[in-house]
């Protein structure tokens, strides 16, 4: 049977058995409107198999309550408007192009750095003079050749307890090619891989000639509790 919602006009094909012989309350899927729907035609009474007297003596049982039913279209989507998404607008993905450009610049920069010596050698003399490449190379070579490198000789450096106080005893060595000096001593206190504390103390020594050694001694306050090793450096 065909049902029509009186509120929104939606039409539905419903099995008459779902309405029942006495009708029932139905609900529209589209607008949720509810109404009492009667059957198309009254039910045909069956022939009585007993006499009128016996029928009056035995009252007819009350019909069980019919629950409400929500009517639905006979096919999915029937009676409902179709939803269509608008086509996506074409757009330029600037983020992708920028990422490609960055990758290209990085690759070109890496290649230029890796082959910088070959590139410099192939430049014309006028370009080399304009970019001061020869002067920069000469200055860099001179700096690398004439350089001091003062450090701590770990084989001869230790921390000792003298007169009830901790003292750092050690030797400085210059492994560079020119005299060098130091300004301070840095100590890093560790417990395994964990850094517990850092301290810096003045240590003015020098100039120390290339290849020369110089002993030093510095008092040290009590190390942090739990320290298992100390890493000394100078600058």
PDB file of C-alpha atoms in Angstrom:
ATOM      1  CA  UNK A   1       0.000   0.000   0.000  1.00  0.00           C
ATOM      2  CA  UNK A   2       1.127   3.593  -0.618  1.00  0.00           C
ATOM      3  CA  UNK A   3       1.379   6.092   2.253  1.00  0.00           C
ATOM      4  CA  UNK A   4       1.874   9.851   1.931  1.00  0.00           C
ATOM      5  CA  UNK A   5       3.130  12.088   4.731  1.00  0.00           C
ATOM      6  CA  UNK A   6       0.659  14.928   5.235  1.00  0.00           C
ATOM      7  CA  UNK A   7       3.420  17.200   6.511  1.00  0.00           C
ATOM      8  CA  UNK A   8       6.182  16.973   3.870  1.00  0.00           C
ATOM      9  CA  UNK A   9       4.521  14.924   1.101  1.00  0.00           C
ATOM     10  CA  UNK A  10       7.031  12.037   1.198  1.00  0.00           C
ATOM     11  CA  UNK A  11       5.596   8.855  -0.316  1.00  0.00           C
ATOM     12  CA  UNK A  12       6.303   5.341   0.937  1.00  0.00           C
ATOM     13  CA  UNK A  13       5.481   1.814  -0.170  1.00  0.00           C
ATOM     14  CA  UNK A  14       4.550  -0.136   2.982  1.00  0.00           C
ATOM     15  CA  UNK A  15       3.562  -3.733   3.492  1.00  0.00           C
ATOM     16  CA  UNK A  16      -0.140  -3.809   4.639  1.00  0.00           C
ATOM     17  CA  UNK A  17       0.838  -6.382   7.251  1.00  0.00           C
ATOM     18  CA  UNK A  18       3.018  -3.703   8.929  1.00  0.00           C
ATOM     19  CA  UNK A  19      -0.095  -1.508   9.375  1.00  0.00           C
ATOM     20  CA  UNK A  20      -2.253  -4.322  10.684  1.00  0.00           C
ATOM     21  CA  UNK A  21      -6.019  -4.783  10.529  1.00  0.00           C
ATOM     22  CA  UNK A  22      -6.740  -2.005  13.050  1.00  0.00           C
ATOM     23  CA  UNK A  23      -4.100   0.556  11.965  1.00  0.00           C
ATOM     24  CA  UNK A  24      -1.206   1.999  13.930  1.00  0.00           C
ATOM     25  CA  UNK A  25       0.786   5.154  14.524  1.00  0.00           C
ATOM     26  CA  UNK A  26       3.533   5.703  11.984  1.00  0.00           C
ATOM     27  CA  UNK A  27       6.366   8.220  11.659  1.00  0.00           C
ATOM     28  CA  UNK A  28       7.860   9.842   8.562  1.00  0.00           C
ATOM     29  CA  UNK A  29      11.570   9.257   8.142  1.00  0.00           C
ATOM     30  CA  UNK A  30      12.126  12.574   6.409  1.00  0.00           C
ATOM     31  CA  UNK A  31      10.429  15.056   8.776  1.00  0.00           C
ATOM     32  CA  UNK A  32       9.619  12.823  11.811  1.00  0.00           C
ATOM     33  CA  UNK A  33       5.892  13.687  11.548  1.00  0.00           C
ATOM     34  CA  UNK A  34       3.638  11.100  13.275  1.00  0.00           C
ATOM     35  CA  UNK A  35       0.053  10.175  12.487  1.00  0.00           C
ATOM     36  CA  UNK A  36      -2.366   7.279  12.913  1.00  0.00           C
ATOM     37  CA  UNK A  37      -2.631   5.288   9.690  1.00  0.00           C
ATOM     38  CA  UNK A  38      -5.730   3.195   9.059  1.00  0.00           C
ATOM     39  CA  UNK A  39      -5.712   0.142   6.775  1.00  0.00           C
ATOM     40  CA  UNK A  40      -6.863   0.524   3.161  1.00  0.00           C
ATOM     41  CA  UNK A  41     -10.039  -1.544   3.681  1.00  0.00           C
ATOM     42  CA  UNK A  42     -11.697  -2.964   6.741  1.00  0.00           C
ATOM     43  CA  UNK A  43     -10.786  -6.568   7.455  1.00  0.00           C
ATOM     44  CA  UNK A  44     -13.186  -9.215   6.149  1.00  0.00           C
ATOM     45  CA  UNK A  45     -14.939 -10.985   9.009  1.00  0.00           C
ATOM     46  CA  UNK A  46     -14.528 -14.724   8.945  1.00  0.00           C
ATOM     47  CA  UNK A  47     -17.584 -16.977   9.122  1.00  0.00           C
ATOM     48  CA  UNK A  48     -18.571 -17.799  12.649  1.00  0.00           C
ATOM     49  CA  UNK A  49     -18.090 -21.456  13.502  1.00  0.00           C
ATOM     50  CA  UNK A  50     -20.162 -21.274  16.656  1.00  0.00           C
ATOM     51  CA  UNK A  51     -23.663 -20.088  17.359  1.00  0.00           C
ATOM     52  CA  UNK A  52     -24.590 -16.549  18.272  1.00  0.00           C
ATOM     53  CA  UNK A  53     -25.422 -17.621  21.790  1.00  0.00           C
ATOM     54  CA  UNK A  54     -22.052 -19.201  22.385  1.00  0.00           C
ATOM     55  CA  UNK A  55     -20.330 -16.178  20.805  1.00  0.00           C
ATOM     56  CA  UNK A  56     -22.142 -13.867  23.230  1.00  0.00           C
ATOM     57  CA  UNK A  57     -21.242 -16.138  26.093  1.00  0.00           C
ATOM     58  CA  UNK A  58     -17.520 -16.000  25.267  1.00  0.00           C
ATOM     59  CA  UNK A  59     -16.328 -12.419  24.816  1.00  0.00           C
ATOM     60  CA  UNK A  60     -13.716 -11.872  22.129  1.00  0.00           C
ATOM     61  CA  UNK A  61     -10.173 -11.505  23.494  1.00  0.00           C
ATOM     62  CA  UNK A  62      -8.794  -8.001  23.513  1.00  0.00           C
ATOM     63  CA  UNK A  63      -6.472  -7.256  20.631  1.00  0.00           C
ATOM     64  CA  UNK A  64      -2.840  -6.967  21.745  1.00  0.00           C
ATOM     65  CA  UNK A  65      -1.472  -3.435  21.676  1.00  0.00           C
ATOM     66  CA  UNK A  66       0.184  -2.576  18.390  1.00  0.00           C
ATOM     67  CA  UNK A  67       3.469  -0.749  18.809  1.00  0.00           C
ATOM     68  CA  UNK A  68       4.251   2.345  16.792  1.00  0.00           C
ATOM     69  CA  UNK A  69       6.184   1.780  13.606  1.00  0.00           C
ATOM     70  CA  UNK A  70       8.445   4.086  11.653  1.00  0.00           C
ATOM     71  CA  UNK A  71       7.720   3.739   7.979  1.00  0.00           C
ATOM     72  CA  UNK A  72      10.691   3.600   5.667  1.00  0.00           C
ATOM     73  CA  UNK A  73      11.027   3.810   1.891  1.00  0.00           C
ATOM     74  CA  UNK A  74      10.758   0.560  -0.024  1.00  0.00           C
ATOM     75  CA  UNK A  75      14.196   1.183  -1.493  1.00  0.00           C
ATOM     76  CA  UNK A  76      17.165   2.916   0.204  1.00  0.00           C
ATOM     77  CA  UNK A  77      17.040   6.647  -0.385  1.00  0.00           C
ATOM     78  CA  UNK A  78      13.468   6.671  -1.812  1.00  0.00           C
ATOM     79  CA  UNK A  79      11.540   9.806  -0.936  1.00  0.00           C
ATOM     80  CA  UNK A  80      14.674  11.637   0.250  1.00  0.00           C
ATOM     81  CA  UNK A  81      16.562  14.325  -1.675  1.00  0.00           C
ATOM     82  CA  UNK A  82      19.910  13.277  -3.116  1.00  0.00           C
ATOM     83  CA  UNK A  83      23.027  14.914  -1.674  1.00  0.00           C
ATOM     84  CA  UNK A  84      25.739  15.814  -4.184  1.00  0.00           C
ATOM     85  CA  UNK A  85      29.087  17.232  -3.116  1.00  0.00           C
ATOM     86  CA  UNK A  86      30.351  20.115  -5.248  1.00  0.00           C
ATOM     87  CA  UNK A  87      33.408  19.319  -7.378  1.00  0.00           C
ATOM     88  CA  UNK A  88      36.666  20.347  -5.689  1.00  0.00           C
ATOM     89  CA  UNK A  89      38.243  23.519  -6.955  1.00  0.00           C
ATOM     90  CA  UNK A  90      41.650  23.073  -8.547  1.00  0.00           C
ATOM     91  CA  UNK A  91      44.362  24.615  -6.420  1.00  0.00           C
ATOM     92  CA  UNK A  92      48.086  25.030  -6.665  1.00  0.00           C
ATOM     93  CA  UNK A  93      49.988  23.112  -4.023  1.00  0.00           C
ATOM     94  CA  UNK A  94      52.575  25.771  -3.187  1.00  0.00           C
ATOM     95  CA  UNK A  95      53.870  23.775  -0.226  1.00  0.00           C
ATOM     96  CA  UNK A  96      54.979  20.934  -2.486  1.00  0.00           C
ATOM     97  CA  UNK A  97      56.745  23.299  -4.905  1.00  0.00           C
ATOM     98  CA  UNK A  98      58.524  25.073  -2.046  1.00  0.00           C
ATOM     99  CA  UNK A  99      59.645  21.717  -0.622  1.00  0.00           C
ATOM    100  CA  UNK A 100      61.015  20.704  -4.038  1.00  0.00           C
ATOM    101  CA  UNK A 101      62.868  24.024  -4.302  1.00  0.00           C
ATOM    102  CA  UNK A 102      64.433  23.598  -0.850  1.00  0.00           C
ATOM    103  CA  UNK A 103      65.550  20.058  -1.663  1.00  0.00           C
ATOM    104  CA  UNK A 104      67.069  21.250  -4.946  1.00  0.00           C
ATOM    105  CA  UNK A 105      68.968  24.072  -3.224  1.00  0.00           C
ATOM    106  CA  UNK A 106      70.271  21.669  -0.560  1.00  0.00           C
ATOM    107  CA  UNK A 107      71.432  19.185  -3.212  1.00  0.00           C
ATOM    108  CA  UNK A 108      73.167  21.891  -5.241  1.00  0.00           C
ATOM    109  CA  UNK A 109      74.792  23.314  -2.113  1.00  0.00           C
ATOM    110  CA  UNK A 110      76.008  19.880  -1.041  1.00  0.00           C
ATOM    111  CA  UNK A 111      77.420  19.152  -4.475  1.00  0.00           C
ATOM    112  CA  UNK A 112      79.156  22.546  -4.570  1.00  0.00           C
ATOM    113  CA  UNK A 113      80.709  21.957  -1.147  1.00  0.00           C
ATOM    114  CA  UNK A 114      81.835  18.435  -2.027  1.00  0.00           C
ATOM    115  CA  UNK A 115      83.483  19.579  -5.272  1.00  0.00           C
ATOM    116  CA  UNK A 116      84.574  23.036  -4.092  1.00  0.00           C
ATOM    117  CA  UNK A 117      88.256  22.402  -4.801  1.00  0.00           C
ATOM    118  CA  UNK A 118      87.570  21.271  -8.387  1.00  0.00           C
ATOM    119  CA  UNK A 119      85.276  24.252  -8.923  1.00  0.00           C
ATOM    120  CA  UNK A 120      87.877  26.700  -7.609  1.00  0.00           C
ATOM    121  CA  UNK A 121      90.565  25.172  -9.839  1.00  0.00           C
ATOM    122  CA  UNK A 122      88.438  25.646 -12.976  1.00  0.00           C
ATOM    123  CA  UNK A 123      87.572  29.289 -12.292  1.00  0.00           C
ATOM    124  CA  UNK A 124      89.311  31.883 -14.523  1.00  0.00           C
ATOM    125  CA  UNK A 125      92.099  33.933 -12.962  1.00  0.00           C
ATOM    126  CA  UNK A 126      89.988  37.099 -13.103  1.00  0.00           C
ATOM    127  CA  UNK A 127      87.209  35.408 -11.137  1.00  0.00           C
ATOM    128  CA  UNK A 128      89.666  34.050  -8.556  1.00  0.00           C
ATOM    129  CA  UNK A 129      91.082  37.549  -7.982  1.00  0.00           C
ATOM    130  CA  UNK A 130      87.561  39.027  -7.774  1.00  0.00           C
ATOM    131  CA  UNK A 131      86.455  36.476  -5.179  1.00  0.00           C
ATOM    132  CA  UNK A 132      89.797  36.659  -3.293  1.00  0.00           C
ATOM    133  CA  UNK A 133      90.016  32.882  -3.405  1.00  0.00           C
ATOM    134  CA  UNK A 134      93.820  32.713  -3.533  1.00  0.00           C
ATOM    135  CA  UNK A 135      94.201  35.155  -0.646  1.00  0.00           C
ATOM    136  CA  UNK A 136      91.632  33.274   1.433  1.00  0.00           C
ATOM    137  CA  UNK A 137      93.371  29.936   0.754  1.00  0.00           C
ATOM    138  CA  UNK A 138      96.737  31.405   1.707  1.00  0.00           C
ATOM    139  CA  UNK A 139      95.341  32.887   4.920  1.00  0.00           C
ATOM    140  CA  UNK A 140      93.646  29.609   5.815  1.00  0.00           C
ATOM    141  CA  UNK A 141      96.835  27.643   5.197  1.00  0.00           C
ATOM    142  CA  UNK A 142      98.850  30.065   7.324  1.00  0.00           C
ATOM    143  CA  UNK A 143      96.304  29.810  10.119  1.00  0.00           C
ATOM    144  CA  UNK A 144      96.362  26.022  10.007  1.00  0.00           C
ATOM    145  CA  UNK A 145     100.162  25.928  10.032  1.00  0.00           C
ATOM    146  CA  UNK A 146     100.734  28.562  12.749  1.00  0.00           C
ATOM    147  CA  UNK A 147      98.365  27.526  15.524  1.00  0.00           C
ATOM    148  CA  UNK A 148      98.741  26.827  19.210  1.00  0.00           C
ATOM    149  CA  UNK A 149      97.000  23.857  20.791  1.00  0.00           C
ATOM    150  CA  UNK A 150      97.327  23.786  24.567  1.00  0.00           C
ATOM    151  CA  UNK A 151      95.618  20.913  26.369  1.00  0.00           C
ATOM    152  CA  UNK A 152      95.790  18.746  29.472  1.00  0.00           C
ATOM    153  CA  UNK A 153      97.983  15.659  29.546  1.00  0.00           C
ATOM    154  CA  UNK A 154      95.475  13.210  31.031  1.00  0.00           C
ATOM    155  CA  UNK A 155      98.185  10.638  31.741  1.00  0.00           C
ATOM    156  CA  UNK A 156      99.811  12.910  34.324  1.00  0.00           C
ATOM    157  CA  UNK A 157      96.741  14.762  35.658  1.00  0.00           C
ATOM    158  CA  UNK A 158      94.885  13.627  38.785  1.00  0.00           C
ATOM    159  CA  UNK A 159      92.895  14.834  41.799  1.00  0.00           C
ATOM    160  CA  UNK A 160      94.605  14.270  45.157  1.00  0.00           C
ATOM    161  CA  UNK A 161      93.735  14.929  48.794  1.00  0.00           C
ATOM    162  CA  UNK A 162      96.403  17.154  50.329  1.00  0.00           C
ATOM    163  CA  UNK A 163      96.099  18.443  53.910  1.00  0.00           C
ATOM    164  CA  UNK A 164      92.416  17.541  53.964  1.00  0.00           C
ATOM    165  CA  UNK A 165      91.609  19.418  50.753  1.00  0.00           C
ATOM    166  CA  UNK A 166      91.096  18.275  47.171  1.00  0.00           C
ATOM    167  CA  UNK A 167      93.721  19.540  44.710  1.00  0.00           C
ATOM    168  CA  UNK A 168      93.902  19.204  40.910  1.00  0.00           C
ATOM    169  CA  UNK A 169      97.462  18.295  39.901  1.00  0.00           C
ATOM    170  CA  UNK A 170      98.413  18.063  36.277  1.00  0.00           C
ATOM    171  CA  UNK A 171     100.428  19.141  33.267  1.00  0.00           C
ATOM    172  CA  UNK A 172      99.649  21.344  30.287  1.00  0.00           C
ATOM    173  CA  UNK A 173     101.147  20.502  26.906  1.00  0.00           C
ATOM    174  CA  UNK A 174     101.279  22.567  23.717  1.00  0.00           C
ATOM    175  CA  UNK A 175     100.955  20.338  20.656  1.00  0.00           C
ATOM    176  CA  UNK A 176     100.656  23.298  18.267  1.00  0.00           C
ATOM    177  CA  UNK A 177     103.243  25.134  16.195  1.00  0.00           C
ATOM    178  CA  UNK A 178     103.263  28.506  18.012  1.00  0.00           C
ATOM    179  CA  UNK A 179     103.353  29.469  21.700  1.00  0.00           C
ATOM    180  CA  UNK A 180      99.987  29.331  23.475  1.00  0.00           C
ATOM    181  CA  UNK A 181      98.393  30.245  26.790  1.00  0.00           C
ATOM    182  CA  UNK A 182      95.426  29.201  28.943  1.00  0.00           C
ATOM    183  CA  UNK A 183      92.832  31.275  30.772  1.00  0.00           C
ATOM    184  CA  UNK A 184      90.766  28.858  32.838  1.00  0.00           C
ATOM    185  CA  UNK A 185      90.218  25.235  33.813  1.00  0.00           C
ATOM    186  CA  UNK A 186      86.784  23.637  33.334  1.00  0.00           C
ATOM    187  CA  UNK A 187      85.663  20.600  35.335  1.00  0.00           C
ATOM    188  CA  UNK A 188      82.592  18.497  34.494  1.00  0.00           C
ATOM    189  CA  UNK A 189      81.442  16.179  37.298  1.00  0.00           C
ATOM    190  CA  UNK A 190      79.670  13.030  36.101  1.00  0.00           C
ATOM    191  CA  UNK A 191      77.936   9.989  37.520  1.00  0.00           C
ATOM    192  CA  UNK A 192      78.222   7.608  34.598  1.00  0.00           C
ATOM    193  CA  UNK A 193      76.617   9.398  31.632  1.00  0.00           C
ATOM    194  CA  UNK A 194      74.766  11.907  33.840  1.00  0.00           C
ATOM    195  CA  UNK A 195      76.258  15.390  34.303  1.00  0.00           C
ATOM    196  CA  UNK A 196      75.987  16.406  37.968  1.00  0.00           C
ATOM    197  CA  UNK A 197      77.713  19.813  37.883  1.00  0.00           C
ATOM    198  CA  UNK A 198      80.207  22.029  36.046  1.00  0.00           C
ATOM    199  CA  UNK A 199      82.822  24.355  37.509  1.00  0.00           C
ATOM    200  CA  UNK A 200      85.289  26.841  36.016  1.00  0.00           C
ATOM    201  CA  UNK A 201      88.424  28.132  37.756  1.00  0.00           C
ATOM    202  CA  UNK A 202      91.016  30.646  36.576  1.00  0.00           C
ATOM    203  CA  UNK A 203      94.153  28.987  35.192  1.00  0.00           C
ATOM    204  CA  UNK A 204      96.407  31.577  33.572  1.00  0.00           C
ATOM    205  CA  UNK A 205      99.494  29.850  32.215  1.00  0.00           C
ATOM    206  CA  UNK A 206     101.743  30.787  29.311  1.00  0.00           C
ATOM    207  CA  UNK A 207     102.930  31.454  26.839  1.00  0.00           C
ATOM    208  CA  UNK A 208     103.903  27.805  26.560  1.00  0.00           C
ATOM    209  CA  UNK A 209     106.288  27.085  23.649  1.00  0.00           C
ATOM    210  CA  UNK A 210     105.380  24.433  21.048  1.00  0.00           C
ATOM    211  CA  UNK A 211     106.001  20.943  22.412  1.00  0.00           C
ATOM    212  CA  UNK A 212     106.638  22.271  25.933  1.00  0.00           C
ATOM    213  CA  UNK A 213     104.946  21.231  29.174  1.00  0.00           C
ATOM    214  CA  UNK A 214     103.964  23.165  32.287  1.00  0.00           C
ATOM    215  CA  UNK A 215     102.752  21.809  35.611  1.00  0.00           C
ATOM    216  CA  UNK A 216      99.808  23.333  37.465  1.00  0.00           C
ATOM    217  CA  UNK A 217      98.093  22.886  40.815  1.00  0.00           C
ATOM    218  CA  UNK A 218      94.625  24.189  41.744  1.00  0.00           C
ATOM    219  CA  UNK A 219      92.627  23.704  44.975  1.00  0.00           C
ATOM    220  CA  UNK A 220      89.190  22.199  44.441  1.00  0.00           C
ATOM    221  CA  UNK A 221      86.112  22.469  46.587  1.00  0.00           C
ATOM    222  CA  UNK A 222      84.512  19.190  47.575  1.00  0.00           C
ATOM    223  CA  UNK A 223      83.097  17.453  44.465  1.00  0.00           C
ATOM    224  CA  UNK A 224      79.316  16.924  44.243  1.00  0.00           C
ATOM    225  CA  UNK A 225      77.982  13.902  46.062  1.00  0.00           C
ATOM    226  CA  UNK A 226      77.750  10.848  43.824  1.00  0.00           C
ATOM    227  CA  UNK A 227      80.361  12.002  41.270  1.00  0.00           C
ATOM    228  CA  UNK A 228      82.264   9.044  39.830  1.00  0.00           C
ATOM    229  CA  UNK A 229      84.502  10.813  37.310  1.00  0.00           C
ATOM    230  CA  UNK A 230      85.676  14.321  36.449  1.00  0.00           C
ATOM    231  CA  UNK A 231      86.384  15.579  32.924  1.00  0.00           C
ATOM    232  CA  UNK A 232      88.911  18.489  32.840  1.00  0.00           C
ATOM    233  CA  UNK A 233      89.485  20.856  29.903  1.00  0.00           C
ATOM    234  CA  UNK A 234      91.277  24.183  29.414  1.00  0.00           C
ATOM    235  CA  UNK A 235      90.692  27.181  27.186  1.00  0.00           C
TER     236      UNK A 235
END
